[in-house]
PDB file of C-alpha atoms in Angstrom:
ATOM      1  CA  MET A   1    -250.412  33.844  29.233  1.00 44.00           C
ATOM      2  CA  LYS A   2    -251.477  31.010  28.160  1.00 41.00           C
ATOM      3  CA  LYS A   3    -250.993  34.580  27.247  1.00 41.00           C
ATOM      4  CA  PHE A   4    -252.985  37.609  26.828  1.00 41.00           C
ATOM      5  CA  ILE A   5    -253.164  35.275  24.479  1.00 36.00           C
ATOM      6  CA  ILE A   6    -251.420  33.777  21.701  1.00 32.00           C
ATOM      7  CA  THR A   7    -254.664  32.674  20.522  1.00 35.00           C
ATOM      8  CA  ALA A   8    -255.201  31.608  17.085  1.00 34.00           C
ATOM      9  CA  LEU A   9    -257.810  30.750  14.640  1.00 34.00           C
ATOM     10  CA  ALA A  10    -260.033  32.689  12.584  1.00 32.00           C
ATOM     11  CA  ALA A  11    -261.265  30.474   9.858  1.00 31.00           C
ATOM     12  CA  VAL A  12    -264.779  30.941   8.563  1.00 26.00           C
ATOM     13  CA  ALA A  13    -266.268  31.640  11.976  1.00 30.00           C
ATOM     14  CA  MET A  14    -263.851  34.541  12.368  1.00 31.00           C
ATOM     15  CA  MET A  15    -263.219  33.469  15.949  1.00 32.00           C
ATOM     16  CA  CYS A  16    -259.644  34.453  16.038  1.00 35.00           C
ATOM     17  CA  PRO A  17    -257.759  32.291  17.215  1.00 38.00           C
ATOM     18  CA  ALA A  18    -260.569  30.700  18.915  1.00 35.00           C
ATOM     19  CA  VAL A  19    -261.443  27.437  17.461  1.00 32.00           C
ATOM     20  CA  SER A  20    -264.882  26.234  18.297  1.00 30.00           C
ATOM     21  CA  ALA A  21    -265.487  26.091  22.015  1.00 29.00           C
ATOM     22  CA  HIS A  22    -266.137  22.384  21.511  1.00 29.00           C
ATOM     23  CA  ALA A  23    -262.820  21.691  19.788  1.00 29.00           C
ATOM     24  CA  GLN A  24    -260.246  19.798  21.779  1.00 32.00           C
ATOM     25  CA  PHE A  25    -256.688  18.987  20.799  1.00 32.00           C
ATOM     26  CA  ASN A  26    -254.458  16.508  22.605  1.00 38.00           C
ATOM     27  CA  LEU A  27    -251.171  18.384  22.301  1.00 36.00           C
ATOM     28  CA  LYS A  28    -249.041  15.880  24.224  1.00 42.00           C
ATOM     29  CA  LYS A  29    -250.356  12.923  22.252  1.00 44.00           C
ATOM     30  CA  ALA A  30    -249.815  14.702  18.957  1.00 39.00           C
ATOM     31  CA  VAL A  31    -246.241  15.689  19.812  1.00 41.00           C
ATOM     32  CA  ASN A  32    -245.445  12.142  20.891  1.00 44.00           C
ATOM     33  CA  ALA A  33    -246.847  10.861  17.622  1.00 45.00           C
ATOM     34  CA  ALA A  34    -244.669  13.240  15.648  1.00 41.00           C
ATOM     35  CA  VAL A  35    -241.587  12.237  17.619  1.00 40.00           C
ATOM     36  CA  SER A  36    -242.303   8.570  17.074  1.00 39.00           C
ATOM     37  CA  THR A  37    -242.274   9.060  13.313  1.00 40.00           C
ATOM     38  CA  GLY A  38    -238.860  10.684  13.483  1.00 39.00           C
ATOM     39  CA  LYS A  39    -240.125  13.917  11.951  1.00 42.00           C
ATOM     40  CA  ALA A  40    -240.232  16.178  14.959  1.00 42.00           C
ATOM     41  CA  LEU A  41    -237.536  18.327  16.483  1.00 52.00           C
ATOM     42  CA  THR A  42    -235.793  18.908  13.167  1.00 65.00           C
ATOM     43  CA  LEU A  43    -237.060  22.391  12.372  1.00 73.00           C
ATOM     44  CA  THR A  44    -234.378  24.926  11.580  1.00 80.00           C
ATOM     45  CA  ASP A  45    -234.664  28.587  12.562  1.00 84.00           C
ATOM     46  CA  ALA A  46    -235.195  29.461   8.908  1.00 86.00           C
ATOM     47  CA  GLN A  47    -238.054  26.976   8.611  1.00 84.00           C
ATOM     48  CA  MET A  48    -239.579  28.268  11.832  1.00 86.00           C
ATOM     49  CA  ALA A  49    -239.426  31.845  10.543  1.00 89.00           C
ATOM     50  CA  ALA A  50    -241.113  30.762   7.315  1.00 90.00           C
ATOM     51  CA  TYR A  51    -243.903  29.002   9.182  1.00 90.00           C
ATOM     52  CA  VAL A  52    -244.489  31.939  11.521  1.00 92.00           C
ATOM     53  CA  LYS A  53    -244.770  34.269   8.513  1.00 93.00           C
ATOM     54  CA  GLU A  54    -247.136  31.906   6.763  1.00 92.00           C
ATOM     55  CA  TYR A  55    -249.283  31.650   9.878  1.00 93.00           C
ATOM     56  CA  ILE A  56    -249.538  35.366  10.594  1.00 95.00           C
ATOM     57  CA  ASP A  57    -250.244  36.046   6.902  1.00 95.00           C
ATOM     58  CA  TRP A  58    -253.048  33.481   7.076  1.00 93.00           C
ATOM     59  CA  MET A  59    -254.436  35.073  10.227  1.00 92.00           C
ATOM     60  CA  ASP A  60    -254.348  38.518   8.635  1.00 95.00           C
ATOM     61  CA  THR A  61    -256.191  37.145   5.614  1.00 94.00           C
ATOM     62  CA  HIS A  62    -258.868  35.282   7.570  1.00 90.00           C
ATOM     63  CA  ASN A  63    -259.729  38.157   9.882  1.00 93.00           C
ATOM     64  CA  LYS A  64    -260.995  41.624   9.121  1.00 97.00           C
ATOM     65  CA  VAL A  65    -257.965  43.888   9.621  1.00 98.00           C
ATOM     66  CA  SER A  66    -258.736  47.513  10.420  1.00 98.00           C
ATOM     67  CA  GLU A  67    -257.864  49.935   7.638  1.00 98.00           C
ATOM     68  CA  PRO A  68    -255.058  52.399   8.529  1.00 97.00           C
ATOM     69  CA  ASN A  69    -257.498  55.310   8.668  1.00 97.00           C
ATOM     70  CA  SER A  70    -260.024  53.547  10.909  1.00 98.00           C
ATOM     71  CA  PRO A  71    -260.496  54.731  14.527  1.00 98.00           C
ATOM     72  CA  TYR A  72    -259.231  51.376  15.831  1.00 98.00           C
ATOM     73  CA  ALA A  73    -256.046  51.417  13.771  1.00 98.00           C
ATOM     74  CA  GLN A  74    -255.352  55.067  14.516  1.00 98.00           C
ATOM     75  CA  ARG A  75    -255.816  54.515  18.239  1.00 98.00           C
ATOM     76  CA  LEU A  76    -253.470  51.517  18.255  1.00 98.00           C
ATOM     77  CA  SER A  77    -250.897  53.441  16.208  1.00 98.00           C
ATOM     78  CA  ARG A  78    -250.994  56.297  18.698  1.00 98.00           C
ATOM     79  CA  LEU A  79    -250.664  53.989  21.691  1.00 97.00           C
ATOM     80  CA  THR A  80    -247.749  52.045  20.232  1.00 98.00           C
ATOM     81  CA  GLN A  81    -245.825  55.021  18.872  1.00 97.00           C
ATOM     82  CA  GLY A  82    -242.152  54.465  19.673  1.00 96.00           C
ATOM     83  CA  LEU A  83    -242.548  50.718  20.224  1.00 97.00           C
ATOM     84  CA  THR A  84    -240.530  49.678  17.206  1.00 97.00           C
ATOM     85  CA  SER A  85    -238.582  46.601  18.267  1.00 97.00           C
ATOM     86  CA  VAL A  86    -237.863  44.208  21.114  1.00 97.00           C
ATOM     87  CA  GLU A  87    -234.554  42.367  21.501  1.00 96.00           C
ATOM     88  CA  GLY A  88    -233.748  43.119  17.863  1.00 96.00           C
ATOM     89  CA  ILE A  89    -237.133  41.869  16.614  1.00 96.00           C
ATOM     90  CA  PRO A  90    -239.130  44.489  14.642  1.00 97.00           C
ATOM     91  CA  LEU A  91    -242.633  44.985  16.001  1.00 98.00           C
ATOM     92  CA  ASN A  92    -245.736  45.432  13.869  1.00 98.00           C
ATOM     93  CA  PHE A  93    -249.268  46.026  15.133  1.00 98.00           C
ATOM     94  CA  LYS A  94    -252.700  45.423  13.637  1.00 98.00           C
ATOM     95  CA  VAL A  95    -256.300  45.349  14.819  1.00 98.00           C
ATOM     96  CA  TYR A  96    -258.643  42.452  14.089  1.00 96.00           C
ATOM     97  CA  GLU A  97    -262.270  43.579  14.027  1.00 97.00           C
ATOM     98  CA  VAL A  98    -263.711  40.449  15.635  1.00 93.00           C
ATOM     99  CA  ILE A  99    -266.099  39.697  18.494  1.00 90.00           C
ATOM    100  CA  ASP A 100    -263.604  37.887  20.719  1.00 85.00           C
ATOM    101  CA  VAL A 101    -262.019  39.787  23.598  1.00 84.00           C
ATOM    102  CA  ASN A 102    -258.363  39.001  23.123  1.00 86.00           C
ATOM    103  CA  ALA A 103    -254.881  39.823  21.832  1.00 89.00           C
ATOM    104  CA  PHE A 104    -251.812  37.802  20.856  1.00 89.00           C
ATOM    105  CA  ALA A 105    -248.233  38.130  19.662  1.00 92.00           C
ATOM    106  CA  CYS A 106    -246.124  35.953  17.376  1.00 93.00           C
ATOM    107  CA  ALA A 107    -242.422  35.237  17.489  1.00 93.00           C
ATOM    108  CA  ASP A 108    -241.779  37.506  14.485  1.00 95.00           C
ATOM    109  CA  GLY A 109    -242.958  40.547  16.451  1.00 96.00           C
ATOM    110  CA  SER A 110    -246.480  40.633  15.025  1.00 96.00           C
ATOM    111  CA  VAL A 111    -248.896  41.887  17.688  1.00 96.00           C
ATOM    112  CA  ARG A 112    -252.605  41.585  17.003  1.00 95.00           C
ATOM    113  CA  VAL A 113    -255.198  43.323  19.178  1.00 96.00           C
ATOM    114  CA  PHE A 114    -258.886  42.507  18.873  1.00 94.00           C
ATOM    115  CA  SER A 115    -261.335  45.380  18.465  1.00 97.00           C
ATOM    116  CA  SER A 116    -263.657  43.979  21.140  1.00 93.00           C
ATOM    117  CA  LEU A 117    -260.815  44.202  23.649  1.00 94.00           C
ATOM    118  CA  MET A 118    -260.176  47.787  22.622  1.00 97.00           C
ATOM    119  CA  ASP A 119    -263.855  48.562  23.147  1.00 96.00           C
ATOM    120  CA  ILE A 120    -263.706  47.699  26.839  1.00 94.00           C
ATOM    121  CA  MET A 121    -260.205  48.852  27.794  1.00 96.00           C
ATOM    122  CA  SER A 122    -258.695  52.271  28.366  1.00 97.00           C
ATOM    123  CA  ASP A 123    -255.464  53.275  26.648  1.00 97.00           C
ATOM    124  CA  GLU A 124    -253.416  52.401  29.739  1.00 97.00           C
ATOM    125  CA  GLU A 125    -255.092  49.006  30.105  1.00 97.00           C
ATOM    126  CA  LEU A 126    -254.425  48.165  26.467  1.00 97.00           C
ATOM    127  CA  LEU A 127    -250.770  49.114  26.863  1.00 97.00           C
ATOM    128  CA  GLY A 128    -250.541  46.642  29.729  1.00 96.00           C
ATOM    129  CA  VAL A 129    -251.840  43.871  27.493  1.00 94.00           C
ATOM    130  CA  ILE A 130    -249.404  44.829  24.753  1.00 97.00           C
ATOM    131  CA  GLY A 131    -246.475  45.048  27.172  1.00 97.00           C
ATOM    132  CA  HIS A 132    -247.203  41.584  28.492  1.00 95.00           C
ATOM    133  CA  GLU A 133    -247.426  40.110  24.996  1.00 93.00           C
ATOM    134  CA  ILE A 134    -244.147  41.730  24.016  1.00 96.00           C
ATOM    135  CA  GLY A 135    -242.592  40.190  27.129  1.00 96.00           C
ATOM    136  CA  HIS A 136    -243.419  36.735  25.801  1.00 94.00           C
ATOM    137  CA  VAL A 137    -241.838  37.600  22.456  1.00 95.00           C
ATOM    138  CA  ALA A 138    -238.687  38.912  24.144  1.00 96.00           C
ATOM    139  CA  HIS A 139    -238.264  35.745  26.204  1.00 95.00           C
ATOM    140  CA  LYS A 140    -238.927  33.548  23.152  1.00 93.00           C
ATOM    141  CA  ASP A 141    -241.963  32.019  24.878  1.00 91.00           C
ATOM    142  CA  SER A 142    -244.036  32.744  21.775  1.00 89.00           C
ATOM    143  CA  LYS A 143    -241.490  31.007  19.558  1.00 91.00           C
ATOM    144  CA  LYS A 144    -241.322  27.911  21.749  1.00 90.00           C
ATOM    145  CA  SER A 145    -245.101  27.701  21.989  1.00 89.00           C
ATOM    146  CA  PHE A 146    -245.476  28.087  18.239  1.00 89.00           C
ATOM    147  CA  ARG A 147    -242.844  25.443  17.567  1.00 86.00           C
ATOM    148  CA  THR A 148    -244.518  22.914  19.856  1.00 85.00           C
ATOM    149  CA  ALA A 149    -247.919  23.630  18.352  1.00 84.00           C
ATOM    150  CA  LEU A 150    -246.539  23.365  14.830  1.00 84.00           C
ATOM    151  CA  LEU A 151    -244.960  20.001  15.489  1.00 79.00           C
ATOM    152  CA  ALA A 152    -248.167  18.770  17.051  1.00 76.00           C
ATOM    153  CA  SER A 153    -250.660  20.032  14.529  1.00 72.00           C
ATOM    154  CA  ALA A 154    -248.859  20.171  11.211  1.00 65.00           C
ATOM    155  CA  LEU A 155    -245.748  18.024  11.078  1.00 61.00           C
ATOM    156  CA  LYS A 156    -247.665  15.036  12.367  1.00 57.00           C
ATOM    157  CA  ASP A 157    -249.585  15.193   9.082  1.00 59.00           C
ATOM    158  CA  GLY A 158    -246.454  14.696   7.053  1.00 56.00           C
ATOM    159  CA  ILE A 159    -244.964  18.097   6.383  1.00 57.00           C
ATOM    160  CA  GLY A 160    -241.376  17.656   5.283  1.00 50.00           C
ATOM    161  CA  SER A 161    -239.105  18.948   8.032  1.00 47.00           C
ATOM    162  CA  THR A 162    -235.865  17.525   6.683  1.00 48.00           C
ATOM    163  CA  SER A 163    -235.560  19.569   3.505  1.00 53.00           C
ATOM    164  CA  GLY A 164    -233.996  22.969   3.515  1.00 56.00           C
ATOM    165  CA  LYS A 165    -237.269  24.677   2.625  1.00 62.00           C
ATOM    166  CA  ALA A 166    -240.365  24.576   4.794  1.00 66.00           C
ATOM    167  CA  ALA A 167    -243.349  22.958   3.088  1.00 69.00           C
ATOM    168  CA  ALA A 168    -246.456  25.087   2.721  1.00 79.00           C
ATOM    169  CA  LEU A 169    -249.246  24.472   5.212  1.00 83.00           C
ATOM    170  CA  THR A 170    -252.752  23.665   4.085  1.00 83.00           C
ATOM    171  CA  ASP A 171    -255.788  25.498   5.448  1.00 85.00           C
ATOM    172  CA  SER A 172    -256.587  22.393   7.480  1.00 83.00           C
ATOM    173  CA  GLN A 173    -253.104  22.308   8.979  1.00 83.00           C
ATOM    174  CA  LEU A 174    -253.238  26.028   9.738  1.00 86.00           C
ATOM    175  CA  GLY A 175    -256.559  25.448  11.467  1.00 79.00           C
ATOM    176  CA  SER A 176    -255.107  22.612  13.526  1.00 80.00           C
ATOM    177  CA  LEU A 177    -252.150  24.811  14.372  1.00 83.00           C
ATOM    178  CA  GLY A 178    -254.551  27.417  15.713  1.00 78.00           C
ATOM    179  CA  GLU A 179    -256.253  24.803  17.892  1.00 75.00           C
ATOM    180  CA  ALA A 180    -252.924  23.677  19.292  1.00 75.00           C
ATOM    181  CA  LEU A 181    -251.899  27.244  20.083  1.00 77.00           C
ATOM    182  CA  VAL A 182    -255.160  27.793  21.919  1.00 68.00           C
ATOM    183  CA  SER A 183    -254.488  24.655  23.970  1.00 67.00           C
ATOM    184  CA  ALA A 184    -250.952  25.703  24.871  1.00 70.00           C
ATOM    185  CA  ASN A 185    -250.131  27.214  28.252  1.00 79.00           C
ATOM    186  CA  TYR A 186    -247.323  29.309  29.664  1.00 84.00           C
ATOM    187  CA  SER A 187    -245.969  28.451  33.085  1.00 85.00           C
ATOM    188  CA  GLN A 188    -246.469  30.789  36.036  1.00 86.00           C
ATOM    189  CA  LYS A 189    -242.744  31.528  35.870  1.00 90.00           C
ATOM    190  CA  GLN A 190    -243.058  32.551  32.222  1.00 91.00           C
ATOM    191  CA  GLU A 191    -246.087  34.684  33.007  1.00 90.00           C
ATOM    192  CA  ARG A 192    -244.294  36.533  35.813  1.00 92.00           C
ATOM    193  CA  ALA A 193    -241.241  37.048  33.622  1.00 94.00           C
ATOM    194  CA  ALA A 194    -243.422  38.449  30.817  1.00 94.00           C
ATOM    195  CA  ASP A 195    -245.090  40.793  33.318  1.00 95.00           C
ATOM    196  CA  ASP A 196    -241.719  42.066  34.527  1.00 96.00           C
ATOM    197  CA  TYR A 197    -240.357  42.483  31.028  1.00 97.00           C
ATOM    198  CA  GLY A 198    -243.500  44.278  29.890  1.00 97.00           C
ATOM    199  CA  TYR A 199    -243.225  46.651  32.845  1.00 98.00           C
ATOM    200  CA  GLU A 200    -239.598  47.537  32.035  1.00 98.00           C
ATOM    201  CA  PHE A 201    -240.266  47.703  28.299  1.00 98.00           C
ATOM    202  CA  LEU A 202    -243.089  50.203  28.709  1.00 98.00           C
ATOM    203  CA  LYS A 203    -241.094  52.319  31.151  1.00 97.00           C
ATOM    204  CA  LYS A 204    -238.025  52.304  28.914  1.00 97.00           C
ATOM    205  CA  ASN A 205    -240.119  53.492  25.983  1.00 97.00           C
ATOM    206  CA  GLY A 206    -241.770  56.378  27.777  1.00 96.00           C
ATOM    207  CA  LYS A 207    -245.029  54.624  28.673  1.00 97.00           C
ATOM    208  CA  ASN A 208    -246.442  54.455  32.191  1.00 97.00           C
ATOM    209  CA  PRO A 209    -245.743  50.956  33.581  1.00 97.00           C
ATOM    210  CA  TRP A 210    -248.791  51.243  35.833  1.00 98.00           C
ATOM    211  CA  SER A 211    -250.481  49.937  32.704  1.00 97.00           C
ATOM    212  CA  MET A 212    -249.519  46.391  33.685  1.00 96.00           C
ATOM    213  CA  ALA A 213    -251.452  46.489  36.962  1.00 97.00           C
ATOM    214  CA  LEU A 214    -254.368  48.331  35.386  1.00 97.00           C
ATOM    215  CA  SER A 215    -254.781  45.757  32.625  1.00 94.00           C
ATOM    216  CA  PHE A 216    -254.920  42.897  35.136  1.00 92.00           C
ATOM    217  CA  ALA A 217    -257.374  44.843  37.279  1.00 93.00           C
ATOM    218  CA  LYS A 218    -259.621  45.221  34.235  1.00 92.00           C
ATOM    219  CA  LEU A 219    -259.494  41.483  33.610  1.00 86.00           C
ATOM    220  CA  LYS A 220    -260.467  40.872  37.224  1.00 85.00           C
ATOM    221  CA  SER A 221    -263.406  43.269  37.021  1.00 87.00           C
ATOM    222  CA  LEU A 222    -264.631  41.595  33.825  1.00 82.00           C
ATOM    223  CA  GLN A 223    -264.417  38.228  35.519  1.00 77.00           C
ATOM    224  CA  GLU A 224    -266.392  39.456  38.502  1.00 79.00           C
ATOM    225  CA  GLU A 225    -269.042  41.021  36.285  1.00 78.00           C
ATOM    226  CA  ALA A 226    -269.449  37.854  34.251  1.00 71.00           C
ATOM    227  CA  GLY A 227    -269.658  35.672  37.349  1.00 68.00           C
ATOM    228  CA  ALA A 228    -270.486  32.026  36.883  1.00 50.00           C
ATOM    229  CA  SER A 229    -272.114  32.593  33.500  1.00 49.00           C
ATOM    230  CA  LYS A 230    -269.072  33.736  31.565  1.00 50.00           C
ATOM    231  CA  SER A 231    -269.761  34.203  27.898  1.00 52.00           C
ATOM    232  CA  SER A 232    -267.800  32.221  25.331  1.00 47.00           C
ATOM    233  CA  LYS A 233    -266.174  35.478  24.257  1.00 50.00           C
ATOM    234  CA  LEU A 234    -264.563  35.869  27.671  1.00 52.00           C
ATOM    235  CA  ASN A 235    -263.978  32.278  28.786  1.00 46.00           C
ATOM    236  CA  GLN A 236    -260.595  31.939  27.114  1.00 49.00           C
ATOM    237  CA  LEU A 237    -259.324  35.238  28.420  1.00 53.00           C
ATOM    238  CA  PHE A 238    -260.172  34.282  31.997  1.00 46.00           C
ATOM    239  CA  SER A 239    -258.842  30.734  31.813  1.00 49.00           C
ATOM    240  CA  THR A 240    -255.440  31.850  30.600  1.00 51.00           C
ATOM    241  CA  HIS A 241    -254.778  34.321  33.394  1.00 52.00           C
ATOM    242  CA  PRO A 242    -254.656  32.596  36.745  1.00 56.00           C
ATOM    243  CA  ASP A 243    -253.384  34.243  39.942  1.00 80.00           C
ATOM    244  CA  ILE A 244    -254.648  37.603  38.761  1.00 87.00           C
ATOM    245  CA  ASP A 245    -254.741  39.094  42.277  1.00 89.00           C
ATOM    246  CA  ALA A 246    -251.087  38.266  42.872  1.00 91.00           C
ATOM    247  CA  ARG A 247    -250.099  39.758  39.536  1.00 92.00           C
ATOM    248  CA  ILE A 248    -251.970  42.967  40.256  1.00 94.00           C
ATOM    249  CA  LYS A 249    -250.257  43.312  43.630  1.00 95.00           C
ATOM    250  CA  ARG A 250    -246.793  42.661  42.174  1.00 95.00           C
ATOM    251  CA  MET A 251    -247.152  45.331  39.517  1.00 97.00           C
ATOM    252  CA  GLU A 252    -248.796  47.854  41.857  1.00 97.00           C
ATOM    253  CA  LYS A 253    -246.084  47.339  44.473  1.00 97.00           C
ATOM    254  CA  ARG A 254    -243.333  47.850  41.944  1.00 97.00           C
ATOM    255  CA  ALA A 255    -244.795  51.047  40.502  1.00 97.00           C
ATOM    256  CA  THR A 256    -245.523  52.432  43.972  1.00 97.00           C
ATOM    257  CA  GLU A 257    -242.011  51.718  45.243  1.00 97.00           C
ATOM    258  CA  GLU A 258    -240.572  53.449  42.187  1.00 97.00           C
ATOM    259  CA  LYS A 259    -242.815  56.455  42.942  1.00 97.00           C
ATOM    260  CA  ILE A 260    -244.392  56.400  39.506  1.00 97.00           C
ATOM    261  CA  ALA A 261    -247.642  58.352  39.315  1.00 96.00           C
ATOM    262  CA  ARG A 262    -250.730  56.285  38.684  1.00 96.00           C
ATOM    263  CA  PRO A 263    -252.669  57.408  35.556  1.00 91.00           C
TER     264      PRO A 263
END
């Protein structure tokens, strides 16, 4: 996706990860600026891991996270039972009780599902979203996107990337990082690969892989219902999922050929 979305930002407006609809961030220009200063492209894996942890901790702090005994959290826990890791990366799931219709995953295996998305999707549709997000984590798309966004939004402001320890990010830098993540896009090849991985991952873990097709079908129906006057809550979700008809057909064809019963 751009993802189902590795969206970011919650800040005061609680629009997670959505920065203001009016915010724009020139990712290419920012990356070039960082490279020109000689600071970019020097992040170690350890520094990257530290920054991802700092970012997801910040997101969890700046959004209302469902309590473990809440209906949202209990539903997500039930749906994701058995989904413990992907390619050696431990998975952890939380619900953000926010108005945006979205979900995202980080390179450390953190998957965040928005309550407003849960409100409009069935269990199977939600599993499709989650499977797709996990596909991006497995293929390291999330890590690459985060790294590019970090270099663009934070290191350009002078974060030390040459020392052994990653420098702490300020709230402003974390906000800029969120904007850059929102502006990032996955290629169609990455999207298809994430779809395929999500399909296999769900099937391998005892979930019905029809969920992939059903989740895309839900997105299409939402788009059709919204029409030309899409609300700001849905705009990002639509814009990050092109070729939705083709993706539905691919997943439906695969499940049908494998004689898997549709939920």
